[in-house]
Amino acid sequence: MFAAPFVTGSKKSRPGKSGRPGSKIETAKAATVQSKTGAQRRPAPARVASKAASQDVPQARDAQLVISRIEPWSVFKFSFMVALVGWVVMFVVVGALYFLLSSLGVFHQIEQTIGLITSTKGSPGTNAASWFSASTVLGYTMLAGAIDVVLITALATVGAVIYNLVTALSGGIEVTLREAD
């Protein structure tokens, strides 16, 4: 009764910048519709939208993609910068806490308590003043931050390499992206 039209002239996906097919999302163009009788016609032009039709929300498109490779050098740079910012934040927080606790006299009280606990009749006890000096606390904070930067950067980069090896077997992580409204 009614013949189902079929679409001709559809455009094949060309490789994008990366040279891989499907790496570039292209918008669909109007295709020529051809019926079984062979007569070709163009799709009807869009009608002028009425107020009711203009209030309809356009449909968002979905793109299903697979993360098949993560560039280790990119992960290295990103994780290094994030770890470096974390180091600076940690140093500022520890410095602020140290000077706040020092102004409240917390370290002086701890030093006195350690001295009382470790003192005997013949010795005055342990002098813990050097344990809580600003240079000692901030120095150990710097050391711990430097170790964290190296470990975080190395582990993230090794993680990217391992992900690339595993995706050779499993095919990667499938992600569905939706066009913003």
mmCIF file of C-alpha atoms in Angstrom:
data_model
loop_
_atom_site.group_PDB
_atom_site.id
_atom_site.type_symbol
_atom_site.label_atom_id
_atom_site.label_comp_id
_atom_site.label_asym_id
_atom_site.label_seq_id
_atom_site.Cartn_x
_atom_site.Cartn_y
_atom_site.Cartn_z
ATOM 1 C CA MET A 1 0.000 0.000 0.000
ATOM 2 C CA PHE A 2 2.485 2.642 1.153
ATOM 3 C CA ALA A 3 6.062 2.131 0.074
ATOM 4 C CA ALA A 4 8.662 2.845 2.709
ATOM 5 C CA PRO A 5 11.137 5.397 1.396
ATOM 6 C CA PHE A 6 14.814 4.736 1.791
ATOM 7 C CA VAL A 7 17.544 7.312 2.264
ATOM 8 C CA THR A 8 20.299 7.829 -0.290
ATOM 9 C CA GLY A 9 23.214 10.188 -0.302
ATOM 10 C CA SER A 10 24.008 9.726 3.347
ATOM 11 C CA LYS A 11 27.442 10.941 4.307
ATOM 12 C CA LYS A 12 29.984 8.453 5.682
ATOM 13 C CA SER A 13 31.822 9.416 8.822
ATOM 14 C CA ARG A 14 35.234 10.777 7.982
ATOM 15 C CA PRO A 15 38.125 10.542 10.406
ATOM 16 C CA GLY A 16 38.617 13.547 12.637
ATOM 17 C CA LYS A 17 41.843 15.189 13.710
ATOM 18 C CA SER A 18 43.137 12.046 15.333
ATOM 19 C CA GLY A 19 42.756 10.041 12.134
ATOM 20 C CA ARG A 20 40.424 7.480 13.690
ATOM 21 C CA PRO A 21 36.951 6.866 12.279
ATOM 22 C CA GLY A 22 34.230 8.125 14.538
ATOM 23 C CA SER A 23 36.456 10.600 16.346
ATOM 24 C CA LYS A 24 34.513 13.498 14.935
ATOM 25 C CA ILE A 25 30.788 13.962 15.577
ATOM 26 C CA GLU A 26 29.083 15.444 12.555
ATOM 27 C CA THR A 27 25.577 16.816 12.340
ATOM 28 C CA ALA A 28 23.199 15.161 9.917
ATOM 29 C CA LYS A 29 22.442 17.001 6.676
ATOM 30 C CA ALA A 30 19.225 16.739 4.745
ATOM 31 C CA ALA A 31 19.380 13.615 2.631
ATOM 32 C CA THR A 32 17.611 12.949 -0.620
ATOM 33 C CA VAL A 33 14.618 10.658 -0.150
ATOM 34 C CA GLN A 34 13.891 8.233 -2.979
ATOM 35 C CA SER A 35 10.798 6.093 -3.193
ATOM 36 C CA LYS A 36 10.724 2.650 -4.767
ATOM 37 C CA THR A 37 9.403 4.135 -7.999
ATOM 38 C CA GLY A 38 12.669 6.000 -8.450
ATOM 39 C CA ALA A 39 11.307 9.560 -8.148
ATOM 40 C CA GLN A 40 13.586 11.730 -6.065
ATOM 41 C CA ARG A 41 12.382 14.536 -3.879
ATOM 42 C CA ARG A 42 13.869 16.725 -1.175
ATOM 43 C CA PRO A 43 12.376 16.685 2.324
ATOM 44 C CA ALA A 44 9.712 19.257 2.947
ATOM 45 C CA PRO A 45 11.089 22.507 4.401
ATOM 46 C CA ALA A 46 10.451 23.105 8.076
ATOM 47 C CA ARG A 47 7.238 24.960 8.728
ATOM 48 C CA VAL A 48 7.177 28.219 10.636
ATOM 49 C CA ALA A 49 6.946 27.297 14.287
ATOM 50 C CA SER A 50 3.902 28.405 16.189
ATOM 51 C CA LYS A 51 4.023 29.570 19.794
ATOM 52 C CA ALA A 52 3.099 26.109 21.066
ATOM 53 C CA ALA A 53 5.788 24.404 18.982
ATOM 54 C CA SER A 54 8.469 26.915 20.020
ATOM 55 C CA GLN A 55 7.903 26.007 23.659
ATOM 56 C CA ASP A 56 8.820 22.362 22.988
ATOM 57 C CA VAL A 57 12.264 21.408 24.200
ATOM 58 C CA PRO A 58 14.528 20.163 21.401
ATOM 59 C CA GLN A 59 15.675 16.577 21.739
ATOM 60 C CA ALA A 60 19.244 16.136 22.973
ATOM 61 C CA ARG A 61 21.496 13.798 21.000
ATOM 62 C CA ASP A 62 23.427 10.949 22.597
ATOM 63 C CA ALA A 63 26.869 9.806 21.505
ATOM 64 C CA GLN A 64 28.151 6.461 22.724
ATOM 65 C CA LEU A 65 31.924 6.487 22.888
ATOM 66 C CA VAL A 66 34.626 4.194 24.240
ATOM 67 C CA ILE A 67 37.677 5.424 26.137
ATOM 68 C CA SER A 68 40.180 3.138 24.476
ATOM 69 C CA ARG A 69 43.444 4.871 25.410
ATOM 70 C CA ILE A 70 44.659 7.371 27.968
ATOM 71 C CA GLU A 71 47.828 9.248 27.081
ATOM 72 C CA PRO A 72 50.348 8.620 29.910
ATOM 73 C CA TRP A 73 52.235 11.886 29.311
ATOM 74 C CA SER A 74 49.005 13.857 29.679
ATOM 75 C CA VAL A 75 48.186 11.994 32.908
ATOM 76 C CA PHE A 76 51.728 12.656 34.151
ATOM 77 C CA LYS A 77 51.442 16.422 33.595
ATOM 78 C CA PHE A 78 47.939 16.666 35.050
ATOM 79 C CA SER A 79 48.650 14.566 38.140
ATOM 80 C CA PHE A 80 51.898 16.443 38.779
ATOM 81 C CA MET A 81 50.100 19.794 38.709
ATOM 82 C CA VAL A 82 47.272 18.547 40.944
ATOM 83 C CA ALA A 83 49.751 17.049 43.434
ATOM 84 C CA LEU A 84 51.784 20.265 43.421
ATOM 85 C CA VAL A 85 48.686 22.344 44.192
ATOM 86 C CA GLY A 86 47.797 19.857 46.950
ATOM 87 C CA TRP A 87 51.298 20.267 48.391
ATOM 88 C CA VAL A 88 50.982 24.055 48.505
ATOM 89 C CA VAL A 89 47.527 23.831 50.099
ATOM 90 C CA MET A 90 48.793 21.343 52.697
ATOM 91 C CA PHE A 91 51.785 23.565 53.525
ATOM 92 C CA VAL A 92 49.585 26.650 53.989
ATOM 93 C CA VAL A 93 47.084 24.749 56.167
ATOM 94 C CA VAL A 94 49.808 23.215 58.357
ATOM 95 C CA GLY A 95 51.512 26.601 58.706
ATOM 96 C CA ALA A 96 48.267 28.311 59.693
ATOM 97 C CA LEU A 97 47.400 25.562 62.184
ATOM 98 C CA TYR A 98 50.906 25.625 63.648
ATOM 99 C CA PHE A 99 50.857 29.356 64.276
ATOM 100 C CA LEU A 100 47.306 29.207 65.639
ATOM 101 C CA LEU A 101 48.173 26.409 68.082
ATOM 102 C CA SER A 102 51.450 28.097 68.965
ATOM 103 C CA SER A 103 49.703 31.374 69.783
ATOM 104 C CA LEU A 104 47.260 29.472 72.007
ATOM 105 C CA GLY A 105 50.179 27.914 73.908
ATOM 106 C CA VAL A 106 49.355 24.310 73.023
ATOM 107 C CA PHE A 107 52.942 23.341 72.174
ATOM 108 C CA HIS A 108 54.281 24.888 75.375
ATOM 109 C CA GLN A 109 51.807 22.831 77.417
ATOM 110 C CA ILE A 110 52.763 19.644 75.531
ATOM 111 C CA GLU A 111 56.464 20.338 76.172
ATOM 112 C CA GLN A 112 55.807 20.796 79.889
ATOM 113 C CA THR A 113 53.718 17.623 80.077
ATOM 114 C CA ILE A 114 56.407 15.550 78.329
ATOM 115 C CA GLY A 115 59.019 17.024 80.682
ATOM 116 C CA LEU A 116 56.950 16.100 83.748
ATOM 117 C CA ILE A 117 56.282 12.568 82.537
ATOM 118 C CA THR A 118 59.913 11.812 81.642
ATOM 119 C CA SER A 119 61.554 13.482 84.637
ATOM 120 C CA THR A 120 63.034 11.510 87.476
ATOM 121 C CA LYS A 121 64.761 12.487 90.728
ATOM 122 C CA GLY A 122 68.168 12.646 89.040
ATOM 123 C CA SER A 123 67.269 14.023 85.565
ATOM 124 C CA PRO A 124 65.117 16.947 84.475
ATOM 125 C CA GLY A 125 63.324 14.944 81.738
ATOM 126 C CA THR A 126 63.203 15.157 77.982
ATOM 127 C CA ASN A 127 63.361 18.571 76.368
ATOM 128 C CA ALA A 128 60.656 18.440 73.691
ATOM 129 C CA ALA A 129 61.046 22.079 72.630
ATOM 130 C CA SER A 130 62.974 21.119 69.503
ATOM 131 C CA TRP A 131 60.233 18.707 68.438
ATOM 132 C CA PHE A 132 57.685 21.480 68.069
ATOM 133 C CA SER A 133 59.767 24.279 66.558
ATOM 134 C CA ALA A 134 58.379 25.950 63.449
ATOM 135 C CA SER A 135 61.356 24.887 61.331
ATOM 136 C CA THR A 136 60.943 21.229 62.331
ATOM 137 C CA VAL A 137 57.187 21.083 61.751
ATOM 138 C CA LEU A 138 57.290 22.968 58.434
ATOM 139 C CA GLY A 139 60.381 21.045 57.316
ATOM 140 C CA TYR A 140 58.661 17.702 57.813
ATOM 141 C CA THR A 141 55.588 19.096 56.069
ATOM 142 C CA MET A 142 57.738 20.032 53.068
ATOM 143 C CA LEU A 143 59.313 16.567 53.029
ATOM 144 C CA ALA A 144 55.967 14.766 53.272
ATOM 145 C CA GLY A 145 54.550 16.980 50.505
ATOM 146 C CA ALA A 146 57.487 16.261 48.202
ATOM 147 C CA ILE A 147 57.097 12.522 48.742
ATOM 148 C CA ASP A 148 53.349 12.831 48.059
ATOM 149 C CA VAL A 149 53.960 14.692 44.785
ATOM 150 C CA VAL A 150 56.339 12.004 43.551
ATOM 151 C CA LEU A 151 54.070 9.124 44.620
ATOM 152 C CA ILE A 152 50.836 10.611 43.272
ATOM 153 C CA THR A 153 52.436 11.472 39.928
ATOM 154 C CA ALA A 154 54.066 8.065 39.557
ATOM 155 C CA LEU A 155 50.971 6.086 40.588
ATOM 156 C CA ALA A 156 48.671 8.034 38.273
ATOM 157 C CA THR A 157 51.024 7.575 35.317
ATOM 158 C CA VAL A 158 51.455 3.860 36.006
ATOM 159 C CA GLY A 159 47.667 3.626 36.319
ATOM 160 C CA ALA A 160 47.262 5.128 32.837
ATOM 161 C CA VAL A 161 49.735 2.642 31.373
ATOM 162 C CA ILE A 162 47.954 -0.268 33.076
ATOM 163 C CA TYR A 163 44.604 1.010 31.786
ATOM 164 C CA ASN A 164 45.990 1.059 28.242
ATOM 165 C CA LEU A 165 47.211 -2.535 28.618
ATOM 166 C CA VAL A 166 43.876 -3.715 30.014
ATOM 167 C CA THR A 167 41.859 -2.004 27.271
ATOM 168 C CA ALA A 168 43.746 -4.041 24.698
ATOM 169 C CA LEU A 169 41.964 -7.054 26.223
ATOM 170 C CA SER A 170 38.619 -5.637 27.349
ATOM 171 C CA GLY A 171 37.969 -2.826 24.883
ATOM 172 C CA GLY A 172 37.833 0.105 27.294
ATOM 173 C CA ILE A 173 35.129 1.942 29.189
ATOM 174 C CA GLU A 174 31.947 2.812 27.332
ATOM 175 C CA VAL A 175 30.668 6.337 27.925
ATOM 176 C CA THR A 176 27.419 7.911 26.745
ATOM 177 C CA LEU A 177 27.629 11.652 26.181
ATOM 178 C CA ARG A 178 24.514 13.782 25.867
ATOM 179 C CA GLU A 179 24.353 17.098 24.090
ATOM 180 C CA ALA A 180 23.703 20.016 26.447
ATOM 181 C CA ASP A 181 20.199 21.461 26.433
#
